Amino acid sequence: DIQMTQSPSTLSAYVGDRVTITCRASQSISDWLAWYQQKPGKAPKLLIYKASTLETGVPSRFSGSGSGTEFTLTISSLQPDDFATYYCQEYESYSWLTFGGGTKVEIK
Amino acid sequence: QVQLVQSGAEVKKPGSSVKVSCKASGGTFSGYIVSWVRQAPGQGPEWMGGIIPSFGSANYAQKFQGRFTITTDESMSTIDMELSSLRSEDTAVYYCARVREQCSSTSCALDHWGQGTLVTVTS
């Protein structure tokens, strides 16, 4: 099974900061990676798929990069609405998928 | 706009089974692929399995093989999941989620999610 490791697990930042979250895969997944945002009591929301393609309606301050085993999600200028938990998810296999453990972005 | 609407919260005893439904609001699941994902309290999401309703074929995470079943009705308006032999560790919010339309398998990014169903397993 592919393991997905996110870092950091918690991140404290100010509004306006540039924020970067890292996701590492235990083996190469090409660019079969998605990023989600989740707020308390809500379902995850798709932000990015295929490592760097922004989902329709997602603000352009979100961006994704990487391939193989190392990926990043960047928020260029953190907004109040962005304080949430972020998850990466691989889908390299045809028949299963795996989520990372999450990164909580908190207000500093 | 696709909306997935799930059935309500459940409280179950250890050893019993639970069934959670997912309905496509205003339409059917024809042409969609749907996955089930659960999230235990304070944990990340965990993929359980998925189904291609048009083919009636489902695949499951190895961890849940043998006690987890996904089915759809003939009209493809509802997708059900059933988890048996429940234990306390199965306490979680269970989500149905649609695979992106451009994908051809259950393994892909998930672009529309149900509101979640809390299943509590307690004696």
XYZ file of N, CA and C in Angstrom:
693
model
N 0.831 -1.195 0.000
C 0.000 0.000 0.000
C 0.875 1.260 0.000
N 0.397 2.298 -0.640
C 1.098 3.564 -0.661
C 0.763 4.352 0.600
N 1.796 4.875 1.257
C 1.601 5.715 2.444
C 1.807 7.172 2.047
N 0.951 8.044 2.572
C 1.040 9.479 2.298
C 1.335 10.193 3.609
N 2.428 10.943 3.639
C 2.861 11.629 4.855
C 2.851 13.134 4.619
N 2.078 13.837 5.442
C 2.006 15.291 5.325
C 2.838 15.960 6.409
N 3.386 17.116 6.076
C 4.079 17.935 7.072
C 3.890 19.414 6.752
N 3.829 20.256 7.815
C 3.727 19.835 9.206
C 2.321 19.316 9.513
N 2.122 18.818 10.725
C 0.779 18.373 11.095
C -0.073 19.575 11.520
N 0.583 20.593 12.060
C -0.082 21.843 12.417
C 0.795 22.991 11.985
N 0.152 24.060 11.563
C 0.876 25.228 11.062
C 0.144 26.464 11.574
N 0.880 27.361 12.204
C 0.296 28.626 12.670
C 0.770 29.748 11.766
N -0.139 30.567 11.287
C 0.220 31.622 10.351
C -0.709 32.820 10.500
N -0.224 33.971 9.998
C -1.009 35.204 10.006
C -1.776 35.342 8.696
N -2.869 36.071 8.730
C -3.541 36.466 7.486
C -2.532 37.211 6.616
N -2.486 36.843 5.346
C -1.554 37.455 4.417
C -0.275 36.673 4.204
N 0.009 35.707 5.085
C 1.224 34.893 4.949
C 1.136 33.977 3.739
N 2.318 33.626 3.217
C 2.430 32.567 2.219
C 2.642 31.270 2.987
N 1.853 30.276 2.661
C 1.856 29.026 3.411
C 2.130 27.861 2.460
N 2.990 26.941 2.889
C 3.292 25.763 2.074
C 3.128 24.501 2.907
N 2.408 23.532 2.359
C 2.192 22.231 2.989
C 2.808 21.171 2.080
N 3.497 20.210 2.688
C 4.184 19.170 1.925
C 3.498 17.825 2.112
N 3.470 17.051 1.039
C 2.917 15.689 1.067
C 3.912 14.773 0.364
N 4.317 13.707 1.047
C 5.269 12.766 0.472
C 4.619 11.388 0.338
N 4.843 10.773 -0.823
C 4.334 9.427 -1.073
C 5.443 8.401 -0.852
N 5.062 7.212 -0.381
C 6.060 6.176 -0.089
C 6.628 5.544 -1.361
N 5.983 5.782 -2.488
C 6.505 5.365 -3.788
C 5.971 6.342 -4.826
N 6.527 6.278 -6.018
C 6.128 7.241 -7.038
C 4.653 7.093 -7.405
N 3.967 8.239 -7.466
C 2.560 8.254 -7.873
C 2.375 9.158 -9.103
N 3.472 9.442 -9.815
C 3.402 10.360 -10.956
C 2.784 11.673 -10.483
N 1.703 12.116 -11.109
C 1.021 13.339 -10.650
C -0.418 13.040 -10.242
N -0.655 11.785 -9.805
C -2.003 11.389 -9.413
C -2.254 11.785 -7.954
N -2.377 13.083 -7.731
C -2.535 13.608 -6.386
C -3.585 14.702 -6.356
N -4.412 14.656 -5.320
C -5.421 15.681 -5.085
C -5.199 16.324 -3.721
N -5.683 17.540 -3.584
C -5.666 18.269 -2.308
C -7.096 18.679 -1.952
N -7.407 18.567 -0.652
C -8.729 18.920 -0.144
C -8.570 19.875 1.031
N -9.613 20.687 1.221
C -9.750 21.541 2.390
C -10.952 21.037 3.179
N -10.805 20.932 4.495
C -11.931 20.518 5.326
C -12.091 21.438 6.515
N -13.303 21.901 6.728
C -13.634 22.706 7.907
C -14.428 21.842 8.886
N -14.389 22.202 10.185
C -15.047 21.366 11.198
C -16.508 21.092 10.875
N -16.900 19.822 10.958
C -18.279 19.426 10.737
C -18.710 19.390 9.284
N -17.765 19.619 8.374
C -18.097 19.642 6.947
C -17.327 18.555 6.203
N -17.836 18.225 5.005
C -17.132 17.278 4.150
C -15.909 17.942 3.534
N -14.917 17.160 3.172
C -13.781 17.726 2.441
C -14.235 18.370 1.133
N -13.469 19.390 0.723
C -13.756 20.096 -0.528
C -12.539 19.974 -1.439
N -12.756 19.522 -2.657
C -11.647 19.350 -3.604
C -11.099 20.714 -4.017
N -9.780 20.878 -3.886
C -9.115 22.113 -4.301
C -8.334 21.921 -5.596
N -7.567 20.850 -5.640
C -6.609 20.615 -6.722
C -6.603 19.138 -7.059
N -6.520 18.821 -8.365
C -6.351 17.436 -8.783
C -5.216 17.361 -9.790
N -4.755 16.190 -10.052
C -3.606 15.934 -10.926
C -2.431 16.836 -10.538
N -2.246 16.941 -9.251
C -1.128 17.640 -8.596
C -1.164 19.155 -8.708
N -1.635 19.683 -9.851
C -1.514 21.130 -10.042
C -2.715 21.783 -10.720
N -3.760 21.018 -11.020
C -4.920 21.584 -11.720
C -5.939 22.070 -10.694
N -6.248 23.359 -10.774
C -7.182 23.965 -9.838
C -8.614 23.560 -10.187
N -9.347 23.084 -9.200
C -10.766 22.756 -9.395
C -11.527 24.052 -9.697
N -12.565 23.945 -10.513
C -13.392 25.105 -10.873
C -13.927 25.784 -9.622
N -13.777 27.103 -9.580
C -14.316 27.881 -8.474
C -13.365 28.073 -7.306
N -12.224 27.398 -7.318
C -11.258 27.534 -6.225
C -10.390 28.776 -6.482
N -10.200 29.613 -5.459
C -9.428 30.856 -5.670
C -8.001 30.584 -6.156
N -7.493 31.485 -6.954
C -6.181 31.301 -7.572
C -5.023 31.451 -6.585
N -5.305 31.854 -5.340
C -4.215 31.896 -4.344
C -3.769 30.480 -3.942
N -4.575 29.476 -4.289
C -4.185 28.087 -4.052
C -3.441 27.561 -5.279
N -2.351 26.871 -5.048
C -1.645 26.232 -6.149
C -0.997 24.945 -5.649
N -0.799 24.016 -6.573
C -0.172 22.749 -6.248
C 0.967 22.462 -7.201
N 1.968 21.749 -6.701
C 3.081 21.384 -7.562
C 3.655 20.052 -7.100
N 4.546 19.509 -7.943
C 5.230 18.278 -7.587
C 4.870 17.125 -8.500
N 5.703 16.088 -8.420
C 5.434 14.839 -9.132
C 6.324 13.759 -8.524
N 5.964 12.522 -8.789
C 6.762 11.425 -8.231
C 6.380 11.158 -6.792
N 7.216 11.601 -5.857
C 6.945 11.324 -4.441
C 6.792 12.573 -3.591
N 7.076 13.744 -4.108
C 7.009 14.959 -3.290
C 6.122 16.021 -3.921
N 5.204 16.527 -3.102
C 4.196 17.472 -3.584
C 4.023 18.601 -2.575
N 3.593 19.765 -3.085
C 3.313 20.886 -2.195
C 2.001 21.556 -2.571
N 1.323 22.031 -1.537
C 0.163 22.906 -1.684
C 0.595 24.256 -1.135
N 0.421 25.307 -1.919
C 0.786 26.647 -1.498
C -0.438 27.551 -1.497
N -0.566 28.324 -0.438
C -1.564 29.387 -0.386
C -0.760 30.685 -0.423
N -0.924 31.480 -1.454
C -0.015 32.602 -1.681
C -0.218 33.725 -0.667
N -1.453 33.937 -0.236
C -1.746 34.984 0.739
C -2.934 34.494 1.568
N -2.636 34.010 2.765
C -3.640 33.340 3.583
C -4.793 34.289 3.934
N -5.998 33.821 3.714
C -7.205 34.592 4.023
C -7.932 33.987 5.218
N -8.773 34.768 5.905
C -9.480 34.222 7.077
C -10.259 32.947 6.785
N -10.794 32.830 5.564
C -11.584 31.654 5.205
C -10.719 30.404 4.989
N -9.402 30.574 4.960
C -8.511 29.455 4.650
C -8.095 28.661 5.879
N -8.456 29.126 7.070
C -8.081 28.386 8.268
C -8.942 27.122 8.340
N -8.271 25.984 8.201
C -8.945 24.702 8.001
C -7.883 23.606 8.063
N -8.320 22.369 7.836
C -7.386 21.241 7.729
C -7.302 20.830 6.273
N -6.079 20.556 5.822
C -5.845 20.209 4.425
C -5.322 18.771 4.332
N -5.845 18.048 3.356
C -5.453 16.647 3.141
C -4.986 16.453 1.701
N -3.942 15.659 1.559
C -3.593 15.185 0.230
C -4.179 13.775 0.057
N -4.298 13.357 -1.191
C -4.876 12.042 -1.507
C -4.259 11.546 -2.808
N -3.714 10.351 -2.779
C -3.155 9.778 -4.004
C -4.175 8.878 -4.668
N -4.066 8.751 -5.996
C -4.954 7.849 -6.728
C -4.190 7.204 -7.884
N -2.974 6.763 -7.575
C -2.124 6.146 -8.590
C -2.642 4.769 -9.017
N -3.157 4.032 -8.035
C -3.674 2.699 -8.339
C -5.032 2.790 -9.014
N -5.364 1.764 -9.787
C -6.675 1.740 -10.445
C -7.786 1.434 -9.454
N -7.410 0.799 -8.318
C -8.468 0.222 -7.499
C -8.471 0.628 -6.037
N -7.632 1.575 -5.635
C -7.768 2.113 -4.282
C -7.152 3.499 -4.248
N -7.379 4.201 -3.150
C -6.756 5.499 -2.981
C -6.472 5.718 -1.496
N -5.543 6.618 -1.210
C -5.058 6.822 0.152
C -4.960 8.316 0.456
N -5.401 8.679 1.655
C -5.303 10.065 2.113
C -4.096 10.232 3.035
N -3.603 11.456 3.082
C -2.606 11.816 4.070
C -3.253 12.081 5.422
N -2.415 12.306 6.431
C -2.907 12.488 7.787
C -3.427 13.883 8.093
N -3.190 14.836 7.205
C -3.762 16.165 7.379
C -2.790 17.191 7.928
N -3.016 18.447 7.579
C -2.292 19.593 8.115
C -3.319 20.629 8.542
N -3.304 20.968 9.834
C -4.238 21.962 10.347
C -3.586 23.327 10.270
N -4.234 24.265 9.607
C -3.729 25.631 9.495
C -4.485 26.494 10.490
N -3.742 27.033 11.467
C -4.347 27.802 12.547
C -3.958 29.268 12.458
N -4.764 30.096 13.109
C -4.468 31.526 13.167
C -3.383 31.783 14.210
N -2.366 32.553 13.815
C -1.290 32.900 14.748
C -1.682 34.152 15.535
N -26.707 21.208 -10.612
C -25.579 21.008 -9.688
C -25.796 19.694 -8.925
N -24.799 18.858 -8.941
C -24.883 17.566 -8.264
C -24.976 17.768 -6.764
N -25.920 17.081 -6.133
C -25.970 17.061 -4.673
C -26.175 15.633 -4.213
N -25.351 15.224 -3.279
C -25.482 13.892 -2.703
C -26.064 14.041 -1.308
N -27.170 13.341 -1.059
C -27.869 13.465 0.212
C -27.855 12.105 0.907
N -27.326 12.088 2.116
C -27.177 10.835 2.852
C -28.248 10.681 3.916
N -28.435 9.441 4.337
C -29.384 9.142 5.408
C -28.832 9.608 6.754
N -29.683 9.558 7.767
C -29.354 10.163 9.048
C -28.467 9.332 9.951
N -28.096 9.943 11.059
C -27.183 9.329 12.018
C -27.730 8.013 12.560
N -26.803 7.134 12.918
C -27.158 5.819 13.427
C -26.365 5.541 14.713
N -27.025 4.829 15.642
C -26.346 4.311 16.833
C -26.530 2.796 16.812
N -25.409 2.086 16.860
C -25.455 0.626 16.722
C -24.672 -0.050 17.841
N -25.044 -1.300 18.094
C -24.331 -2.094 19.100
C -23.218 -2.885 18.429
N -22.151 -3.154 19.160
C -21.065 -3.988 18.611
C -21.611 -5.306 18.104
N -21.098 -5.727 16.933
C -21.520 -6.983 16.332
C -22.669 -6.840 15.350
N -23.345 -5.723 15.384
C -24.478 -5.509 14.477
C -23.998 -4.938 13.146
N -24.954 -4.609 12.274
C -24.649 -4.034 10.963
C -25.307 -2.667 10.841
N -24.770 -1.861 9.932
C -25.368 -0.557 9.651
C -25.453 -0.379 8.143
N -26.533 0.270 7.723
C -26.710 0.582 6.302
C -26.879 2.097 6.185
N -26.103 2.701 5.295
C -26.180 4.145 5.048
C -26.497 4.347 3.570
N -27.441 5.237 3.301
C -27.862 5.495 1.918
C -27.335 6.824 1.413
N -27.157 6.885 0.106
C -26.674 8.104 -0.562
C -27.556 8.298 -1.795
N -28.206 9.452 -1.853
C -29.140 9.702 -2.949
C -28.646 10.875 -3.783
N -28.741 10.737 -5.103
C -28.388 11.836 -6.007
C -29.609 12.742 -6.118
N -29.500 13.920 -5.526
C -30.624 14.837 -5.511
C -30.970 15.308 -6.919
N -32.228 15.108 -7.327
C -32.667 15.596 -8.626
C -32.242 14.746 -9.806
N -31.707 13.564 -9.570
C -31.267 12.764 -10.701
C -30.923 11.348 -10.282
N -30.072 10.721 -11.078
C -29.625 9.365 -10.764
C -28.107 9.314 -10.825
N -27.583 8.141 -10.468
C -26.141 7.933 -10.500
C -25.668 7.378 -11.851
N -26.546 7.326 -12.813
C -26.145 6.833 -14.122
C -25.010 7.692 -14.673
N -23.905 7.061 -15.043
C -22.765 7.802 -15.572
C -21.797 8.275 -14.512
N -22.167 8.111 -13.232
C -21.267 8.514 -12.148
C -20.481 7.324 -11.624
N -19.438 7.616 -10.903
C -18.728 6.633 -10.092
C -18.713 7.196 -8.676
N -18.974 6.345 -7.713
C -19.120 6.828 -6.334
C -18.226 6.034 -5.397
N -17.586 6.752 -4.501
C -16.772 6.119 -3.458
C -17.385 6.377 -2.094
N -17.041 5.502 -1.138
C -17.381 5.704 0.269
C -16.089 5.935 1.037
N -16.114 6.956 1.862
C -14.957 7.366 2.657
C -15.439 7.561 4.085
N -14.662 7.102 5.055
C -15.054 7.364 6.433
C -13.972 8.164 7.138
N -14.387 8.817 8.223
C -13.461 9.648 8.973
C -13.765 9.484 10.456
N -12.865 8.817 11.156
C -13.016 8.642 12.600
C -12.717 9.965 13.298
N -13.219 10.143 14.512
C -13.021 11.418 15.217
C -11.550 11.811 15.311
N -11.231 13.013 14.824
C -9.872 13.533 14.908
C -8.880 12.902 13.943
N -9.370 12.073 13.028
C -8.495 11.369 12.082
C -8.686 11.869 10.659
N -7.787 11.468 9.775
C -7.934 11.782 8.366
C -8.947 10.857 7.703
N -9.363 11.204 6.497
C -10.308 10.347 5.770
C -9.673 9.011 5.400
N -10.526 8.010 5.250
C -10.087 6.654 4.905
C -11.016 6.120 3.824
N -10.452 5.751 2.683
C -11.261 5.215 1.590
C -11.668 3.792 1.904
N -12.955 3.476 1.680
C -13.468 2.153 1.986
C -13.748 1.334 0.730
N -14.213 1.975 -0.307
C -14.548 1.258 -1.524
C -15.349 2.147 -2.451
N -15.655 1.618 -3.648
C -16.404 2.400 -4.608
C -17.194 1.522 -5.544
N -18.085 2.164 -6.313
C -18.947 1.431 -7.224
C -19.151 2.221 -8.508
N -19.229 1.473 -9.618
C -19.619 2.056 -10.901
C -21.047 1.571 -11.126
N -22.046 2.385 -10.802
C -23.430 1.904 -10.830
C -23.875 1.371 -12.193
N -23.416 1.979 -13.266
C -23.845 1.535 -14.601
C -23.419 0.103 -14.879
N -22.310 -0.310 -14.285
C -21.822 -1.674 -14.461
C -22.219 -2.571 -13.275
N -22.622 -1.949 -12.181
C -22.952 -2.711 -10.980
C -21.738 -3.307 -10.296
N -20.548 -2.841 -10.670
C -19.331 -3.444 -10.117
C -18.770 -2.567 -9.009
N -18.384 -3.226 -7.914
C -17.825 -2.521 -6.766
C -16.446 -3.077 -6.446
N -15.589 -2.225 -5.894
C -14.311 -2.704 -5.362
C -14.105 -2.126 -3.974
N -13.370 -2.858 -3.153
C -13.277 -2.557 -1.735
C -11.839 -2.500 -1.276
N -11.579 -1.636 -0.306
C -10.278 -1.639 0.353
C -10.106 -2.979 1.061
N -8.899 -3.505 1.024
C -8.631 -4.829 1.595
C -9.047 -4.897 3.061
N -8.853 -3.790 3.764
C -9.159 -3.738 5.191
C -10.616 -4.092 5.472
N -11.517 -3.799 4.535
C -12.942 -3.970 4.773
C -13.537 -5.157 4.016
N -12.700 -5.857 3.258
C -13.183 -6.999 2.486
C -13.890 -7.985 3.397
N -15.058 -8.417 2.952
C -15.784 -9.438 3.696
C -16.830 -8.891 4.635
N -16.731 -7.618 5.040
C -17.756 -7.076 5.915
C -18.326 -5.740 5.400
N -17.977 -5.381 4.195
C -18.426 -4.111 3.626
C -19.001 -4.365 2.237
N -20.185 -3.849 1.988
C -20.841 -4.062 0.697
C -21.439 -2.746 0.209
N -21.251 -2.472 -1.074
C -21.867 -1.300 -1.710
C -22.821 -1.812 -2.777
N -24.029 -1.292 -2.763
C -25.025 -1.709 -3.754
C -25.749 -0.481 -4.307
N -26.369 -0.671 -5.466
C -27.218 0.358 -6.028
C -28.532 -0.270 -6.444
N -29.605 0.520 -6.433
C -30.883 -0.032 -6.862
C -30.981 0.017 -8.389
N -32.007 -0.632 -8.942
C -32.146 -0.743 -10.407
C -32.251 0.614 -11.091
N -32.872 1.536 -10.404
C -33.045 2.861 -10.998
C -31.793 3.721 -10.869
N -30.787 3.238 -10.108
C -29.537 3.966 -9.860
C -29.793 5.326 -9.215
N -30.867 5.412 -8.422
C -31.132 6.668 -7.742
C -30.537 6.696 -6.339
N -30.215 5.525 -5.807
C -29.647 5.440 -4.458
C -28.498 4.447 -4.446
N -27.450 4.794 -3.711
C -26.344 3.868 -3.470
C -26.280 3.631 -1.971
N -26.264 2.377 -1.592
C -26.212 2.000 -0.178
C -24.859 1.394 0.154
N -24.436 1.610 1.389
C -23.290 0.884 1.904
C -23.735 0.173 3.181
N -23.237 -1.030 3.360
C -23.534 -1.785 4.578
C -22.238 -2.304 5.172
N -22.045 -2.021 6.448
C -20.865 -2.478 7.182
C -21.345 -3.379 8.302
N -20.794 -4.586 8.360
C -21.251 -5.565 9.348
C -20.178 -5.787 10.420
N -20.537 -6.623 11.387
C -19.636 -6.961 12.501
C -19.020 -5.702 13.102
N -19.867 -4.746 13.405
C -19.393 -3.447 13.878
C -18.643 -3.558 15.195
N -17.602 -2.746 15.336
C -16.864 -2.621 16.589
C -16.721 -1.135 16.893
N -16.250 -0.841 18.079
C -16.185 0.564 18.504
C -15.306 1.393 17.563
N -14.294 0.759 16.988
C -13.391 1.487 16.069
C -14.069 1.909 14.768
N -15.271 1.412 14.511
C -16.022 1.811 13.319
C -16.805 3.099 13.540
N -16.769 3.619 14.759
C -17.409 4.911 15.020
C -16.732 5.977 14.178
N -17.508 6.621 13.321
C -16.935 7.566 12.357
C -18.064 8.276 11.622
N -17.682 9.311 10.885
C -18.591 9.912 9.907
C -18.325 9.228 8.564
N -19.370 8.764 7.940
C -19.267 8.058 6.663
C -19.784 8.981 5.561
N -18.986 9.121 4.509
C -19.327 9.990 3.386
C -19.434 9.174 2.095
N -20.421 9.522 1.269
C -20.365 9.116 -0.132
C -19.805 10.308 -0.907
N -19.105 10.022 -1.980
C -18.479 11.089 -2.754
C -18.398 10.672 -4.214
N -18.628 11.636 -5.093
C -18.586 11.334 -6.520
C -17.177 11.495 -7.052
N -16.760 10.542 -7.857
C -15.492 10.631 -8.560
C -15.643 11.641 -9.696
N -14.583 12.405 -9.982
C -14.635 13.374 -11.081
C -15.110 12.685 -12.346
N -15.961 13.386 -13.104
C -16.607 12.801 -14.287
C -15.601 12.294 -15.317
N -14.434 12.918 -15.368
C -13.447 12.553 -16.385
C -12.719 11.258 -16.047
N -12.985 10.704 -14.873
C -12.281 9.504 -14.436
C -13.067 8.248 -14.807
N -12.332 7.138 -14.945
C -12.976 5.903 -15.396
C -12.917 4.792 -14.363
N -12.411 5.118 -13.151
C -12.372 4.095 -12.106
C -12.749 4.739 -10.781
N -12.877 3.903 -9.759
C -13.216 4.428 -8.429
C -12.052 5.159 -7.800
N -10.863 5.005 -8.355
C -9.668 5.649 -7.806
C -9.402 6.941 -8.569
N -9.809 8.054 -7.968
C -9.637 9.354 -8.611
C -9.919 10.435 -7.580
N -9.844 11.683 -8.007
C -10.217 12.772 -7.109
C -11.742 12.799 -6.950
N -12.182 13.260 -5.789
C -13.601 13.226 -5.417
C -14.131 14.659 -5.370
N -15.054 14.992 -6.287
C -15.410 16.401 -6.438
C -16.745 16.806 -5.831
N -17.587 15.855 -5.485
C -18.835 16.180 -4.802
C -19.025 15.179 -3.678
N -19.343 15.706 -2.491
C -19.459 14.874 -1.306
C -20.856 15.005 -0.699
N -21.327 13.915 -0.101
C -22.528 14.003 0.719
C -22.229 14.751 2.008
N -23.260 14.972 2.792
C -23.081 15.764 4.023
C -22.480 14.941 5.171
N -22.391 13.635 4.975
C -21.821 12.779 6.016
C -22.899 12.187 6.909
N -22.650 10.976 7.377
C -23.550 10.282 8.308
C -22.727 9.783 9.476
N -23.045 10.230 10.668
C -22.341 9.767 11.858
C -22.883 8.404 12.281
N -21.986 7.437 12.359
C -22.332 6.117 12.884
C -21.583 5.936 14.201
N -22.328 5.714 15.250
C -21.742 5.519 16.572
C -21.964 4.082 16.986
N -20.883 3.391 17.327
C -20.969 2.000 17.779
C -20.688 1.983 19.282
N -21.691 1.622 20.028
C -21.560 1.643 21.483
C -22.452 0.588 22.107
N -21.960 0.010 23.192
C -22.776 -0.989 23.878
C -23.734 -0.319 24.871
